[in-house]
Amino acid sequence: METLAQLGDGGPGPWILLFPVIWALVIGGGITLLRRTVWRGRRGLGRPTTVADNSPITVLGHRFASGEIDEDEYWRRLSVLDEQFGRTGKGGAA
């Protein structure tokens, strides 16, 4: 270890110990960047992102799918929930 720290005899000097730290920062930064951009978009593939899983509209859909309510009641309640929670996209289109 002392031979790395000696500057006068032409050795690499103590700065050589920074290379592993720099590489760790580069690799960690790359992984962080990928997690925040590319990999985040793949989590929700195939699932609509307009309505949250715990929203009243989703709960209503689960109740209809399980047979707790009939179709007429589903559409009646959905129209009320659409007015309150707004499941509309750009330009007001559903």
Short mmCIF file of C-alpha atoms in Angstrom, two decimals:
data_model
loop_
_atom_site.label_atom_id
_atom_site.label_comp_id
_atom_site.label_asym_id
_atom_site.label_seq_id
_atom_site.Cartn_x
_atom_site.Cartn_y
_atom_site.Cartn_z
CA MET A 1 0.00 0.00 0.00
CA GLU A 2 2.89 2.34 0.72
CA THR A 3 4.28 1.87 -2.78
CA LEU A 4 1.07 3.22 -4.29
CA ALA A 5 1.24 6.34 -2.17
CA GLN A 6 4.82 7.26 -3.04
CA LEU A 7 4.78 9.96 -5.68
CA GLY A 8 8.51 10.46 -6.14
CA ASP A 9 9.56 7.10 -7.59
CA GLY A 10 7.34 7.15 -10.69
CA GLY A 11 4.57 4.92 -9.33
CA PRO A 12 0.94 5.51 -10.17
CA GLY A 13 0.31 7.51 -7.02
CA PRO A 14 -2.71 7.48 -4.74
CA TRP A 15 -5.11 8.60 -7.49
CA ILE A 16 -5.18 5.04 -8.81
CA LEU A 17 -7.38 4.13 -5.84
CA LEU A 18 -10.09 6.43 -7.27
CA PHE A 19 -10.65 4.32 -10.38
CA PRO A 20 -12.79 1.68 -8.62
CA VAL A 21 -14.83 4.45 -7.00
CA ILE A 22 -15.34 6.21 -10.33
CA TRP A 23 -16.42 2.96 -12.03
CA ALA A 24 -18.82 2.18 -9.19
CA LEU A 25 -20.38 5.64 -9.57
CA VAL A 26 -20.68 5.25 -13.35
CA ILE A 27 -22.31 1.81 -13.08
CA GLY A 28 -24.60 2.92 -10.24
CA GLY A 29 -25.62 6.02 -12.18
CA GLY A 30 -26.38 3.95 -15.28
CA ILE A 31 -28.54 1.53 -13.32
CA THR A 32 -30.36 4.41 -11.61
CA LEU A 33 -30.98 6.10 -14.96
CA LEU A 34 -32.36 2.88 -16.46
CA ARG A 35 -34.61 2.26 -13.47
CA ARG A 36 -36.08 5.75 -13.65
CA THR A 37 -36.68 5.75 -17.40
CA VAL A 38 -36.73 2.52 -19.41
CA TRP A 39 -37.56 -0.09 -16.78
CA ARG A 40 -40.30 2.02 -15.16
CA GLY A 41 -42.33 2.02 -18.38
CA ARG A 42 -42.37 -1.77 -18.57
CA ARG A 43 -44.13 -2.30 -15.25
CA GLY A 44 -47.53 -1.30 -16.53
CA LEU A 45 -47.56 -2.94 -19.95
CA GLY A 46 -50.97 -4.20 -20.91
CA ARG A 47 -52.72 -2.38 -18.08
CA PRO A 48 -54.62 0.89 -18.41
CA THR A 49 -52.96 3.72 -16.54
CA THR A 50 -55.95 6.08 -16.46
CA VAL A 51 -57.64 4.57 -13.39
CA ALA A 52 -55.86 3.57 -10.19
CA ASP A 53 -56.36 0.07 -8.77
CA ASN A 54 -58.05 1.36 -5.64
CA SER A 55 -60.30 3.95 -7.30
CA PRO A 56 -64.09 3.76 -6.96
CA ILE A 57 -64.43 3.03 -10.69
CA THR A 58 -62.19 -0.02 -10.35
CA VAL A 59 -64.06 -1.21 -7.26
CA LEU A 60 -67.33 -0.84 -9.18
CA GLY A 61 -65.89 -2.90 -12.04
CA HIS A 62 -64.85 -5.64 -9.63
CA ARG A 63 -68.33 -5.69 -8.07
CA PHE A 64 -69.92 -6.01 -11.50
CA ALA A 65 -67.50 -8.75 -12.53
CA SER A 66 -68.19 -10.74 -9.38
CA GLY A 67 -71.97 -10.49 -9.89
CA GLU A 68 -72.78 -8.29 -6.88
CA ILE A 69 -74.56 -5.75 -9.09
CA ASP A 70 -76.35 -6.09 -12.41
CA GLU A 71 -75.56 -4.30 -15.67
CA ASP A 72 -78.15 -1.54 -15.29
CA GLU A 73 -76.90 -0.61 -11.83
CA TYR A 74 -73.30 -0.76 -13.07
CA TRP A 75 -73.94 1.73 -15.88
CA ARG A 76 -75.98 4.00 -13.63
CA ARG A 77 -73.26 4.14 -10.98
CA LEU A 78 -70.50 4.43 -13.57
CA SER A 79 -72.09 7.53 -15.08
CA VAL A 80 -72.15 9.18 -11.65
CA LEU A 81 -68.55 8.19 -10.92
CA ASP A 82 -67.38 9.43 -14.33
CA GLU A 83 -68.77 12.85 -13.50
CA GLN A 84 -67.01 12.94 -10.13
CA PHE A 85 -63.66 11.31 -10.90
CA GLY A 86 -63.36 12.10 -14.61
CA ARG A 87 -62.11 9.13 -16.53
CA THR A 88 -61.68 11.34 -19.61
CA GLY A 89 -58.53 11.72 -21.65
CA LYS A 90 -57.32 14.59 -23.83
CA GLY A 91 -60.03 16.81 -25.23
CA GLY A 92 -62.70 15.29 -23.01
CA ALA A 93 -62.84 11.98 -24.87
CA ALA A 94 -63.26 8.86 -22.78
#
